């Protein structure tokens, strides 16, 4: 499967625990994005990363959330000390480019990681 | 005011009907316009993409962008039960997509 791979697909955490979500971009894509989908709301941009660099984290909550995309391995979205309000679907997307007329055709989403905080 | 407004529906139509979906937006700098289909507990799947303004047709799907009115539409002709899903509009200036809340569509057999 050459698509965007996310795991785990479903994750249950108790309040106060840590959640780690992983994303492997589509083969050949070097741009990774994380989005969050809250119930009854659209997807909201969180962060844009390239290998070893955070390019734009304007959508990340200021506390408890962090993201990385190391030189080797998948991108990771980490949520520390989870609270009930963190329950949501977290989607990773990747793209081949970030500008240009064909940009919209190159952004692909993974199947998502559903986090439930109990 | 939200940057992208989309009627959440739900929308229920008989098989074979035309499904009409739309979104309005406030940011005149948007230049990339997408429609995604999302099945329950699945990721968004790109259906239609339009750069800048105009119409685009692909099989049973037609996407329209009217930048002067800040309004985009998706039409699905000869709708099928398999078209039952949530449809998300998305748009952007560059890599950062702004999504509508999604419209849930049910096509009745």
Short mmCIF file of C-alpha atoms in Angstrom, two decimals:
data_model
loop_
_atom_site.label_atom_id
_atom_site.label_comp_id
_atom_site.label_asym_id
_atom_site.label_seq_id
_atom_site.Cartn_x
_atom_site.Cartn_y
_atom_site.Cartn_z
CA UNK A 1 0.00 0.00 0.00
CA UNK A 2 1.70 3.17 -1.21
CA UNK A 3 -0.77 5.49 0.49
CA UNK A 4 -0.46 7.55 3.65
CA UNK A 5 -0.24 5.10 6.55
CA UNK A 6 -1.43 5.97 10.02
CA UNK A 7 -1.36 3.97 13.21
CA UNK A 8 -2.89 3.14 15.49
CA UNK A 9 -6.31 3.44 13.88
CA UNK A 10 -8.02 3.51 17.25
CA UNK A 11 -6.53 4.51 20.57
CA UNK A 12 -8.10 4.71 24.00
CA UNK A 13 -6.33 6.65 26.73
CA UNK A 14 -7.25 7.60 30.26
CA UNK A 15 -7.10 11.24 31.26
CA UNK A 16 -3.54 12.23 32.04
CA UNK A 17 -1.89 9.60 29.82
CA UNK A 18 0.11 10.25 26.68
CA UNK A 19 -1.03 9.53 23.14
CA UNK A 20 1.37 8.96 20.26
CA UNK A 21 0.07 8.88 16.72
CA UNK A 22 2.27 7.86 13.81
CA UNK A 23 2.18 8.71 10.13
CA UNK A 24 4.22 7.48 7.20
CA UNK A 25 3.73 9.71 4.15
CA UNK A 26 3.05 8.49 0.65
CA UNK A 27 6.19 7.26 -1.10
CA UNK A 28 8.10 10.19 -2.55
CA UNK A 29 6.28 12.81 -0.48
CA UNK A 30 8.39 14.94 1.81
CA UNK A 31 5.68 17.27 3.16
CA UNK A 32 3.55 16.05 6.06
CA UNK A 33 0.54 17.71 7.64
CA UNK A 34 -1.61 16.88 10.65
CA UNK A 35 -5.29 17.79 10.90
CA UNK A 36 -7.79 17.27 13.71
CA UNK A 37 -11.48 16.55 13.20
CA UNK A 38 -13.69 17.18 16.19
CA UNK A 39 -17.25 15.78 16.24
CA UNK A 40 -19.58 17.80 13.99
CA UNK A 41 -16.70 20.01 12.84
CA UNK A 42 -14.53 20.15 9.77
CA UNK A 43 -10.90 19.22 9.71
CA UNK A 44 -8.62 21.82 11.27
CA UNK A 45 -4.99 22.29 10.29
CA UNK A 46 -2.52 21.65 13.08
CA UNK A 47 1.03 21.49 11.77
CA UNK A 48 3.19 21.17 8.65
CA UNK A 49 6.51 19.34 8.81
CA UNK A 50 9.37 18.37 6.58
CA UNK A 51 12.14 15.97 7.56
CA UNK A 52 13.63 17.22 10.85
CA UNK A 53 11.85 20.57 10.56
CA UNK A 54 8.60 22.07 11.77
CA UNK A 55 7.60 24.54 9.08
CA UNK A 56 4.24 25.80 10.34
CA UNK A 57 2.70 24.95 13.70
CA UNK A 58 0.14 27.75 13.72
CA UNK A 59 -2.74 25.33 14.38
CA UNK A 60 -1.15 23.44 17.26
CA UNK A 61 -2.49 24.02 20.77
CA UNK A 62 0.16 25.85 22.76
CA UNK A 63 0.44 23.19 25.45
CA UNK A 64 0.64 19.40 25.57
CA UNK A 65 0.83 18.93 21.79
CA UNK A 66 4.02 18.37 19.83
CA UNK A 67 4.97 16.94 16.46
CA UNK A 68 8.11 15.68 14.84
CA UNK A 69 9.25 14.16 11.58
CA UNK A 70 12.68 12.62 12.17
CA UNK A 71 15.25 11.87 9.54
CA UNK A 72 14.38 8.19 9.80
CA UNK A 73 10.93 6.85 10.56
CA UNK A 74 7.40 8.17 10.62
CA UNK A 75 6.06 11.52 11.70
CA UNK A 76 4.71 11.48 15.25
CA UNK A 77 2.00 13.60 16.83
CA UNK A 78 2.33 13.48 20.60
CA UNK A 79 -0.33 14.57 23.05
CA UNK A 80 0.72 14.68 26.67
CA UNK A 81 -1.64 14.52 29.65
CA UNK A 82 -4.69 13.94 27.47
CA UNK A 83 -8.05 15.42 28.44
CA UNK A 84 -11.56 14.50 27.29
CA UNK A 85 -11.55 17.41 24.84
CA UNK A 86 -8.68 15.77 22.94
CA UNK A 87 -11.03 12.99 21.79
CA UNK A 88 -11.12 13.38 18.04
CA UNK A 89 -9.99 11.92 14.74
CA UNK A 90 -6.45 12.90 13.80
CA UNK A 91 -5.59 12.81 10.13
CA UNK A 92 -2.21 12.92 8.52
CA UNK A 93 -1.76 14.12 4.95
CA UNK A 94 1.24 14.31 2.68
CA UNK A 95 2.00 16.12 -0.52
CA UNK A 96 4.56 16.12 -3.26
CA UNK A 97 4.70 19.92 -3.52
CA UNK A 98 3.46 22.91 -1.53
CA UNK A 99 2.83 25.46 -4.27
CA UNK A 100 1.92 25.51 -7.93
CA UNK A 101 -1.15 24.77 -9.93
CA UNK A 102 -1.06 21.04 -9.26
CA UNK A 103 -0.85 21.32 -5.47
CA UNK A 104 -4.46 20.29 -4.85
CA UNK A 105 -3.96 17.11 -6.85
CA UNK A 106 -1.03 15.94 -4.75
CA UNK A 107 -2.43 16.14 -1.20
CA UNK A 108 -3.47 12.73 0.11
CA UNK A 109 -4.94 11.84 3.48
CA UNK A 110 -4.50 8.79 5.62
CA UNK A 111 -7.34 6.82 7.15
CA UNK A 112 -7.00 8.62 10.47
CA UNK A 113 -6.36 7.76 14.10
CA UNK A 114 -9.40 7.91 16.37
CA UNK A 115 -8.44 8.94 19.89
CA UNK A 116 -10.88 8.39 22.71
CA UNK A 117 -10.05 9.78 26.14
CA UNK A 118 -11.93 8.15 29.02
CA UNK B 1 -17.81 34.10 10.99
CA UNK B 2 -16.22 30.86 9.82
CA UNK B 3 -13.74 31.06 6.97
CA UNK B 4 -15.63 28.32 5.10
CA UNK B 5 -19.36 27.74 5.50
CA UNK B 6 -21.03 24.50 4.48
CA UNK B 7 -24.58 23.38 5.17
CA UNK B 8 -24.23 20.19 7.24
CA UNK B 9 -27.48 18.74 5.94
CA UNK B 10 -28.31 15.94 6.21
CA UNK B 11 -29.41 15.59 2.62
CA UNK B 12 -31.51 12.61 1.50
CA UNK B 13 -32.26 11.99 -2.17
CA UNK B 14 -33.69 9.10 -4.21
CA UNK B 15 -31.38 7.08 -6.42
CA UNK B 16 -30.86 8.76 -9.78
CA UNK B 17 -31.42 12.29 -8.47
CA UNK B 18 -28.95 15.15 -8.81
CA UNK B 19 -27.14 16.00 -5.60
CA UNK B 20 -26.21 19.66 -5.22
CA UNK B 21 -23.68 20.72 -2.60
CA UNK B 22 -22.16 24.11 -1.97
CA UNK B 23 -19.83 26.13 0.20
CA UNK B 24 -19.22 29.81 0.69
CA UNK B 25 -16.00 31.38 1.88
CA UNK B 26 -14.65 34.70 3.03
CA UNK B 27 -10.95 34.65 2.05
CA UNK B 28 -10.60 36.10 -1.44
CA UNK B 29 -7.00 34.82 -1.60
CA UNK B 30 -8.09 31.17 -1.84
CA UNK B 31 -6.93 29.67 -5.13
CA UNK B 32 -7.12 25.89 -4.59
CA UNK B 33 -10.59 24.37 -4.30
CA UNK B 34 -11.23 20.72 -3.48
CA UNK B 35 -14.12 18.40 -2.76
CA UNK B 36 -13.46 15.34 -0.64
CA UNK B 37 -15.67 12.37 0.08
CA UNK B 38 -15.46 10.79 3.51
CA UNK B 39 -17.06 7.54 4.51
CA UNK B 40 -17.73 6.80 8.15
CA UNK B 41 -14.51 6.29 10.14
CA UNK B 42 -12.40 6.71 7.00
CA UNK B 43 -10.05 9.38 5.68
CA UNK B 44 -11.03 12.09 3.19
CA UNK B 45 -10.72 10.99 -0.43
CA UNK B 46 -10.13 13.63 -3.09
CA UNK B 47 -13.04 13.79 -5.56
CA UNK B 48 -12.57 16.99 -7.50
CA UNK B 49 -9.91 19.66 -7.65
CA UNK B 50 -10.10 23.06 -9.31
CA UNK B 51 -7.33 25.60 -9.48
CA UNK B 52 -8.60 29.18 -9.47
CA UNK B 53 -11.99 29.68 -11.10
CA UNK B 54 -14.23 27.82 -13.54
CA UNK B 55 -15.93 24.48 -13.99
CA UNK B 56 -14.59 20.97 -14.06
CA UNK B 57 -16.35 17.77 -14.99
CA UNK B 58 -15.32 14.19 -14.25
CA UNK B 59 -17.84 11.49 -15.03
CA UNK B 60 -20.93 12.09 -12.89
CA UNK B 61 -19.26 14.87 -10.91
CA UNK B 62 -19.12 18.58 -11.76
CA UNK B 63 -17.33 21.16 -9.66
CA UNK B 64 -17.90 24.88 -10.08
CA UNK B 65 -15.99 27.80 -8.61
CA UNK B 66 -17.33 31.36 -8.65
CA UNK B 67 -14.63 33.53 -7.11
CA UNK B 68 -16.62 36.74 -7.60
CA UNK B 69 -19.33 35.36 -5.31
CA UNK B 70 -16.94 33.33 -3.14
CA UNK B 71 -19.07 30.26 -3.79
CA UNK B 72 -18.22 26.73 -4.86
CA UNK B 73 -20.51 23.87 -5.84
CA UNK B 74 -20.40 20.14 -6.44
CA UNK B 75 -23.05 18.36 -8.48
CA UNK B 76 -23.46 14.61 -8.57
CA UNK B 77 -25.60 13.32 -11.44
CA UNK B 78 -27.41 9.99 -11.48
CA UNK B 79 -26.68 9.50 -7.79
CA UNK B 80 -26.15 5.97 -6.49
CA UNK B 81 -26.50 4.47 -3.00
CA UNK B 82 -22.71 4.14 -3.00
CA UNK B 83 -22.51 7.95 -3.13
CA UNK B 84 -23.90 8.03 0.43
CA UNK B 85 -21.14 9.72 2.43
CA UNK B 86 -20.07 13.01 3.93
CA UNK B 87 -18.79 15.53 1.41
CA UNK B 88 -16.23 18.08 2.51
CA UNK B 89 -15.28 21.20 0.67
CA UNK B 90 -11.75 22.47 1.20
CA UNK B 91 -9.83 25.44 -0.07
CA UNK B 92 -6.51 27.12 0.46
CA UNK B 93 -4.07 29.84 -0.43
CA UNK B 94 -1.21 27.32 -0.32
CA UNK B 95 -0.61 24.09 1.64
CA UNK B 96 -2.89 24.90 4.60
CA UNK B 97 -6.39 23.65 3.79
CA UNK B 98 -9.52 25.21 5.30
CA UNK B 99 -12.44 22.78 5.41
CA UNK B 100 -16.17 23.15 5.60
CA UNK B 101 -17.98 21.14 8.27
CA UNK B 102 -19.16 18.58 5.70
CA UNK B 103 -22.58 17.67 4.28
CA UNK B 104 -23.92 14.19 4.97
CA UNK B 105 -25.66 12.74 1.94
CA UNK B 106 -27.87 9.64 1.82
CA UNK B 107 -28.97 8.25 -1.53
CA UNK B 108 -32.04 6.03 -1.09
CA UNK B 109 -32.34 2.94 -3.29
#
